[in-house]
């Protein structure tokens, strides 16, 4: 019996507990350090039991598919909880006066919601087909593309806190903005600055918002309110959207989508490109030569390589245009 199994049995849990789990396996950048503890719950009840079993003060990082996440090379203190193996239920939902919809647990992949809706002649979730994360991550980020945003179609969400208390919440409970979701009344702590050789890197102007993993309440499900319509037309829209992505994004190499939010009235990619940074390399990380708001891992990039390029882009755009880029990707852990 290994250490993980012993830990689990002692706590009476049914999920899988791992120590020193390399996060490069779990984030789309395929880079970065290890999580001190990782937990893969068996289902929602098991997740709740696990949260209740944690010592007070243990940092918790709820994680979906890691498609917007960078863990620094020194690793992550605390416990990462993965939703994608456990919270997988998806079904039709009857929202009473609100009409029809889809209920999906937090670990369901966004493209699955888009396809499931189309299959059931429900329209309005097509944009989710292009977002390679989970429902939980999309709720936390207010993920969106091509004119659609996650919270535009949310009827209500289900959350859980550290004590295991479940709550049904609606949009009115949150301040929702572009790639930003803040539970009203919650302060958002900034990302820790990068410490290197005794120097503190200029701390980015983080973060306008976001339900960060270290808040004490997490998404476990959402009901999406969708309109009745043509499933065939919806599937056509999804195909079109995916074609556009393949044409414009460097999907062949590990990346985390857009690194920066677009500033009001402009595009982060345009600004970075205008600084001459397309193709700029740091170790094995590169500012994509296809889309300047993407950083790709050409094989063996470290989180430090990626973060160095992020800082370079921020500094260059600030110097040339006086614009402060805001990060869309979440950076956690120790350098
Ligand atoms: C190729 C590519 C294209 C992309 N295109 C887009 C795009 O068009 N539009 C867009 O918006 N994004 C895009 N992204 C970014 C990313 O897919 C989204 O931000 C996505 O919503 C993240 O989901 P995730 O499950 O991977 O979250 P993760 O990366 O695992 O986590 C992201 C944040 O959400 C928090 N979180 C995760 N699950 C929960 C939960 N259950 N409860 C509370 N907090 C949680 C985490 O703590 C973390 O802070 C793209 C990424 C890639 C790699």
Coordinates of C-alpha atoms and ligand atoms in Angstrom, one line a residue:
X1 CA 0.0 0.0 0.0
X2 CA 1.5 3.3 -0.9
X3 CA 1.5 6.5 1.1
X4 CA -1.4 8.0 -0.8
X5 CA -3.7 5.1 -0.2
X6 CA -2.8 5.1 3.5
X7 CA -3.7 8.8 3.8
X8 CA -7.0 8.2 2.1
X9 CA -8.1 5.3 4.2
X10 CA -7.2 7.1 7.4
X11 CA -9.5 10.0 6.4
X12 CA -12.2 7.7 5.1
X13 CA -12.1 9.3 1.7
X14 CA -12.8 7.7 -1.7
X15 CA -10.7 10.0 -3.9
X16 CA -7.1 9.9 -4.8
X17 CA -4.5 11.8 -2.8
X18 CA -1.0 12.5 -4.2
X19 CA 2.0 14.1 -2.8
X20 CA 4.4 16.3 -4.8
X21 CA 2.3 16.0 -7.9
X22 CA 4.0 17.7 -10.9
X23 CA 1.6 20.4 -12.1
X24 CA 3.2 20.3 -15.6
X25 CA 1.1 17.2 -16.1
X26 CA -2.1 19.2 -15.4
X27 CA -1.7 22.6 -16.9
X28 CA -2.0 23.3 -20.7
X29 CA 1.4 25.0 -20.7
X30 CA 3.0 21.7 -19.7
X31 CA 5.5 23.6 -17.5
X32 CA 6.0 24.5 -13.9
X33 CA 6.5 23.1 -10.4
X34 CA 4.7 20.5 -8.2
X35 CA 1.8 20.8 -5.9
X36 CA 2.6 19.7 -2.3
X37 CA -0.7 17.8 -2.2
X38 CA -3.2 17.0 -5.0
X39 CA -6.6 15.5 -4.5
X40 CA -8.8 13.9 -7.1
X41 CA -12.2 13.6 -5.4
X42 CA -14.5 10.7 -6.3
X43 CA -17.6 12.8 -6.5
X44 CA -19.2 15.8 -4.9
X45 CA -19.9 14.2 -1.5
X46 CA -16.3 13.1 -1.4
X47 CA -15.1 16.6 -2.3
X48 CA -17.1 18.0 0.5
X49 CA -15.8 15.4 3.0
X50 CA -12.2 16.2 1.8
X51 CA -12.7 20.0 2.3
X52 CA -14.0 19.4 5.8
X53 CA -11.0 17.2 6.6
X54 CA -8.5 19.9 5.7
X55 CA -6.6 21.6 8.6
X56 CA -7.7 25.2 9.0
X57 CA -5.4 27.5 7.1
X58 CA -4.4 24.9 4.5
X59 CA -4.4 26.8 1.1
X60 CA -6.8 25.2 -1.4
X61 CA -6.4 25.7 -5.1
X62 CA -9.5 24.4 -7.0
X63 CA -8.4 23.5 -10.5
X64 CA -10.1 22.5 -13.7
X65 CA -8.0 21.6 -16.8
X66 CA -5.3 24.1 -16.0
X67 CA -5.8 25.9 -19.3
X68 CA -5.3 29.3 -17.7
X69 CA -2.8 28.5 -15.1
X70 CA 0.9 28.7 -14.5
X71 CA 2.5 27.1 -11.4
X72 CA 6.0 28.6 -10.7
X73 CA 8.9 26.2 -10.7
X74 CA 9.3 26.2 -7.0
X75 CA 5.9 24.6 -6.6
X76 CA 2.7 25.2 -4.8
X77 CA 2.1 25.1 -1.1
X78 CA -1.2 23.8 -0.1
X79 CA -3.6 21.4 -1.8
X80 CA -4.7 21.4 -5.4
X81 CA -8.2 19.8 -5.9
X82 CA -9.0 18.7 -9.4
X83 CA -12.6 18.7 -10.5
X84 CA -12.5 17.1 -13.9
X85 CA -12.5 13.5 -13.0
X86 CA -15.3 13.8 -10.4
X87 CA -17.8 16.6 -11.1
X88 CA -18.8 15.3 -14.5
X89 CA -22.6 15.2 -14.5
X90 CA -24.4 16.9 -17.4
X91 CA -28.1 16.8 -18.1
X92 CA -31.1 18.8 -19.3
X93 CA -32.5 21.2 -16.8
X94 CA -35.9 22.6 -16.5
X95 CA -35.7 26.1 -15.2
X96 CA -39.3 26.8 -14.6
X97 CA -40.2 30.3 -15.7
X98 CA -36.7 30.8 -17.1
X99 CA -37.3 28.0 -19.7
X100 CA -35.0 25.2 -20.7
X101 CA -31.3 24.7 -20.1
X102 CA -28.4 22.5 -19.3
X103 CA -27.1 21.6 -15.9
X104 CA -23.4 20.8 -15.8
X105 CA -21.1 20.1 -12.9
X106 CA -17.9 22.1 -12.6
X107 CA -15.6 19.4 -14.0
X108 CA -17.4 19.1 -17.3
X109 CA -15.3 20.3 -20.2
X110 CA -16.8 23.5 -21.9
X111 CA -16.8 22.0 -25.4
X112 CA -19.0 19.2 -24.1
X113 CA -21.6 21.7 -22.9
X114 CA -21.7 23.3 -26.3
X115 CA -22.1 19.9 -28.1
X116 CA -24.6 18.6 -25.6
X117 CA -26.8 21.7 -25.9
X118 CA -26.7 21.5 -29.7
X119 CA -27.6 17.8 -29.6
X120 CA -30.7 18.8 -27.6
X121 CA -31.7 21.6 -29.9
X122 CA -30.7 24.3 -27.5
X123 CA -28.7 27.3 -28.7
X124 CA -26.5 30.0 -27.2
X125 CA -23.7 27.9 -25.8
X126 CA -21.7 27.5 -29.0
X127 CA -18.9 29.8 -27.9
X128 CA -18.0 27.3 -25.1
X129 CA -16.8 24.9 -27.8
X130 CA -13.6 27.0 -28.2
X131 CA -12.7 27.1 -24.5
X132 CA -10.5 24.2 -23.5
X133 CA -11.3 24.4 -19.8
X134 CA -14.0 23.2 -17.4
X135 CA -17.3 24.7 -16.4
X136 CA -15.8 25.7 -13.0
X137 CA -12.8 27.4 -14.7
X138 CA -15.2 29.2 -17.1
X139 CA -17.3 30.4 -14.3
X140 CA -14.3 31.6 -12.4
X141 CA -12.9 33.4 -15.4
X142 CA -16.1 34.5 -17.1
X143 CA -14.5 32.9 -20.1
X144 CA -15.8 33.9 -23.5
X145 CA -15.1 34.4 -27.1
X146 CA -16.7 35.5 -30.4
X147 CA -19.2 37.7 -28.6
X148 CA -20.3 35.2 -25.9
X149 CA -19.4 35.1 -22.2
X150 CA -20.1 32.4 -19.7
X151 CA -22.1 34.5 -17.3
X152 CA -24.4 35.7 -20.1
X153 CA -26.0 32.3 -20.1
X154 CA -25.9 31.4 -16.4
X155 CA -29.2 31.0 -14.7
X156 CA -27.7 30.0 -11.3
X157 CA -24.6 28.3 -9.9
X158 CA -24.0 25.9 -7.0
X159 CA -21.1 26.6 -4.8
X160 CA -19.4 24.9 -1.8
X161 CA -17.3 26.3 0.9
X162 CA -14.7 24.8 3.2
X163 CA -17.2 23.7 5.8
X164 CA -19.0 21.8 3.1
X165 CA -21.9 24.2 3.0
X166 CA -23.6 24.3 -0.5
X167 CA -25.2 27.5 -1.8
X168 CA -27.3 28.3 -4.9
X169 CA -26.2 31.7 -6.2
X170 CA -27.3 33.9 -9.1
X171 CA -25.5 36.5 -11.2
X172 CA -26.6 39.2 -8.7
X173 CA -24.3 37.7 -6.1
X174 CA -21.3 38.5 -8.2
X175 CA -19.7 41.5 -9.8
X176 CA -19.2 40.2 -13.4
X177 CA -16.9 41.9 -15.9
X178 CA -14.7 41.0 -18.8
X179 CA -12.7 37.9 -17.6
X180 CA -13.5 38.9 -14.1
X181 CA -15.9 37.4 -11.5
X182 CA -15.9 38.7 -7.9
X183 CA -18.2 37.4 -5.2
X184 CA -19.6 40.6 -3.8
X185 CA -18.0 41.6 -0.5
X186 CA -14.8 39.6 -1.2
X187 CA -11.3 41.1 -1.5
X188 CA -9.1 39.7 -4.1
X189 CA -5.5 39.2 -3.0
X190 CA -2.9 40.0 -5.7
X191 CA -0.5 37.3 -7.1
X192 CA 2.7 37.2 -5.1
X193 CA 5.6 39.0 -6.8
X194 CA 8.3 37.0 -8.4
X195 CA 11.4 36.8 -6.1
X196 CA 14.6 36.2 -8.0
X197 CA 18.2 36.8 -6.8
X198 CA 16.9 38.9 -4.0
X199 CA 15.0 41.2 -6.4
X200 CA 11.3 41.7 -6.5
X201 CA 10.0 41.9 -10.0
X202 CA 7.6 44.7 -10.7
X203 CA 4.4 43.4 -9.4
X204 CA 1.7 43.4 -12.1
X205 CA -1.3 45.5 -11.5
X206 CA -3.2 42.3 -10.6
X207 CA -6.0 41.7 -10.4
X208 CA -9.1 43.5 -11.4
X209 CA -11.2 40.5 -10.3
X210 CA -11.7 36.8 -10.4
X211 CA -12.9 34.2 -8.1
X212 CA -9.5 33.1 -7.2
X213 CA -8.8 29.5 -6.1
X214 CA -7.8 30.8 -2.7
X215 CA -11.2 32.2 -1.9
X216 CA -13.2 30.1 0.4
X217 CA -16.1 29.2 -1.9
X218 CA -15.9 27.3 -5.1
X219 CA -18.2 26.5 -8.0
X220 CA -19.5 22.9 -8.2
X221 CA -22.2 23.3 -10.9
X222 CA -24.0 25.7 -13.1
X223 CA -27.4 25.8 -14.8
X224 CA -27.1 27.4 -18.2
X225 CA -30.2 29.1 -19.6
X226 CA -30.5 28.4 -23.4
X227 CA -33.0 29.1 -26.1
X228 CA -34.7 26.4 -28.2
X229 CA -33.4 26.5 -31.8
X230 CA -31.8 24.5 -34.5
X231 CA -29.2 22.0 -33.3
X232 CA -27.9 21.6 -36.9
X233 CA -27.3 25.4 -37.1
X234 CA -25.7 25.3 -33.7
X235 CA -23.3 22.5 -34.8
X236 CA -22.5 24.5 -37.9
X237 CA -21.6 27.5 -35.8
X238 CA -19.4 25.4 -33.6
X239 CA -17.5 24.0 -36.7
X240 CA -17.1 27.6 -38.0
X241 CA -15.8 28.8 -34.7
X242 CA -13.3 26.0 -34.4
X243 CA -12.0 26.6 -37.9
X244 CA -11.4 30.3 -37.0
X245 CA -9.4 29.2 -34.0
X246 CA -7.2 26.8 -35.9
X247 CA -6.5 29.5 -38.4
X248 CA -5.5 32.2 -35.9
X249 CA -4.1 30.4 -32.8
X250 CA -0.9 28.3 -32.3
X251 CA -2.9 25.2 -31.1
X252 CA -0.1 22.8 -32.0
X253 CA 2.1 23.8 -29.1
X254 CA 1.3 24.0 -25.4
X255 CA -0.1 27.4 -24.4
X256 CA -2.7 28.9 -22.1
X257 CA -4.7 30.9 -24.6
X258 CA -4.5 34.7 -24.3
X259 CA -2.0 35.8 -21.7
X260 CA -3.4 39.3 -21.3
X261 CA -6.9 40.8 -21.2
X262 CA -7.5 43.1 -24.1
X263 CA -7.2 46.7 -23.0
X264 CA -10.3 48.9 -23.6
X265 CA -10.6 49.6 -27.3
X266 CA -7.4 47.7 -28.3
X267 CA -5.9 44.3 -28.5
X268 CA -3.0 43.0 -26.4
X269 CA -1.7 41.0 -29.4
X270 CA -1.5 44.2 -31.5
X271 CA 0.4 46.1 -28.8
X272 CA 2.9 43.2 -28.1
X273 CA 3.5 42.8 -31.9
X274 CA 4.0 46.5 -32.3
X275 CA 6.8 46.2 -29.7
X276 CA 8.6 43.7 -32.0
X277 CA 8.1 40.8 -29.6
X278 CA 6.5 38.3 -31.9
X279 CA 8.8 35.2 -31.9
X280 CA 10.8 36.4 -28.9
X281 CA 12.4 33.5 -27.1
X282 CA 13.3 32.9 -23.5
X283 CA 14.7 29.4 -22.8
X284 CA 12.1 27.1 -24.5
X285 CA 9.2 29.6 -24.3
X286 CA 8.3 31.8 -27.2
X287 CA 5.9 34.7 -27.8
X288 CA 4.0 33.0 -30.6
X289 CA 4.7 34.2 -34.1
X290 CA 1.1 33.3 -35.0
X291 CA -0.6 35.3 -32.3
X292 CA 1.4 37.7 -30.1
X293 CA -0.9 37.3 -27.1
X294 CA 0.0 33.6 -26.8
X295 CA 3.1 32.2 -25.3
X296 CA 4.0 28.7 -26.4
X297 CA 6.2 26.1 -24.8
X298 CA 8.5 24.7 -27.5
X299 CA 9.3 21.6 -25.4
X300 CA 11.2 22.2 -22.3
X301 CA 10.2 25.7 -21.1
X302 CA 10.2 26.4 -17.4
X303 CA 7.6 28.5 -15.7
X304 CA 10.3 31.1 -15.2
X305 CA 10.9 31.3 -19.0
X306 CA 7.2 31.9 -19.5
X307 CA 6.9 34.4 -16.7
X308 CA 10.0 36.3 -18.0
X309 CA 8.3 36.7 -21.4
X310 CA 5.1 37.9 -19.6
X311 CA 7.1 40.5 -17.7
X312 CA 9.0 41.5 -20.9
X313 CA 5.7 42.1 -22.8
X314 CA 4.3 44.1 -19.9
X315 CA 7.3 46.3 -19.6
X316 CA 7.7 46.8 -23.3
X317 CA 4.0 47.8 -23.8
X318 CA 4.2 50.1 -20.8
X319 CA 7.3 51.8 -22.2
X320 CA 6.1 52.2 -25.7
X321 CA 2.4 52.9 -25.3
X322 CA 2.0 53.8 -21.6
X323 CA -0.6 51.0 -21.3
X324 CA -0.5 48.6 -18.4
X325 CA -1.5 45.2 -19.6
X326 CA -3.6 43.1 -17.2
X327 CA -2.9 39.4 -17.0
X328 CA -5.7 37.0 -17.9
X329 CA -3.6 33.9 -16.9
X330 CA -3.3 33.0 -13.3
X331 CA 0.2 32.6 -11.9
X332 CA 0.6 30.8 -8.5
X333 CA 3.4 29.3 -6.4
X334 CA 6.9 30.0 -5.5
X335 CA 9.8 30.9 -7.9
Ligands
LIG1 C1 -5.8 27.2 -26.7 C2 -6.5 28.0 -25.7 C3 -7.6 28.8 -26.0 C4 -8.3 29.6 -25.1 N1 -9.3 30.4 -25.5 C5 -10.0 31.1 -24.6 C6 -11.0 31.9 -25.0 O1 -11.3 32.1 -26.2 N2 -11.7 32.6 -24.1 C7 -11.4 32.5 -22.8 O2 -12.0 33.2 -21.9 N3 -10.4 31.7 -22.3 C8 -9.7 31.0 -23.2 N4 -8.6 30.2 -22.8 C9 -8.3 30.1 -21.4 C10 -9.0 29.1 -20.5 O3 -9.4 28.0 -21.3 C11 -10.2 29.6 -19.8 O4 -9.8 30.6 -18.9 C12 -10.9 28.5 -19.0 O5 -12.1 29.0 -18.5 C13 -10.1 28.0 -17.8 O6 -10.7 26.8 -17.4 P1 -9.9 25.7 -16.6 O7 -10.9 24.6 -16.2 O8 -8.8 25.2 -17.4 O9 -9.4 26.5 -15.3 P2 -8.0 26.4 -14.6 O10 -6.9 26.9 -15.6 O11 -7.8 25.1 -14.0 O12 -8.2 27.5 -13.5 C14 -8.3 28.9 -13.8 C15 -8.8 29.7 -12.6 O13 -10.1 29.3 -12.3 C16 -10.1 28.8 -10.9 N5 -11.1 27.7 -10.9 C17 -11.1 26.6 -11.6 N6 -12.1 25.8 -11.3 C18 -12.8 26.4 -10.3 C19 -14.0 26.1 -9.5 N7 -14.6 25.0 -9.7 N8 -14.4 27.0 -8.6 C20 -13.7 28.2 -8.4 N9 -12.6 28.5 -9.1 C21 -12.1 27.7 -10.0 C22 -8.7 28.3 -10.6 O14 -8.5 28.4 -9.2 C23 -7.9 29.4 -11.4 O15 -7.8 30.6 -10.6 C24 -7.9 29.4 -23.7 C25 -6.9 28.6 -23.3 C26 -6.2 27.8 -24.3 C27 -5.2 26.9 -23.8

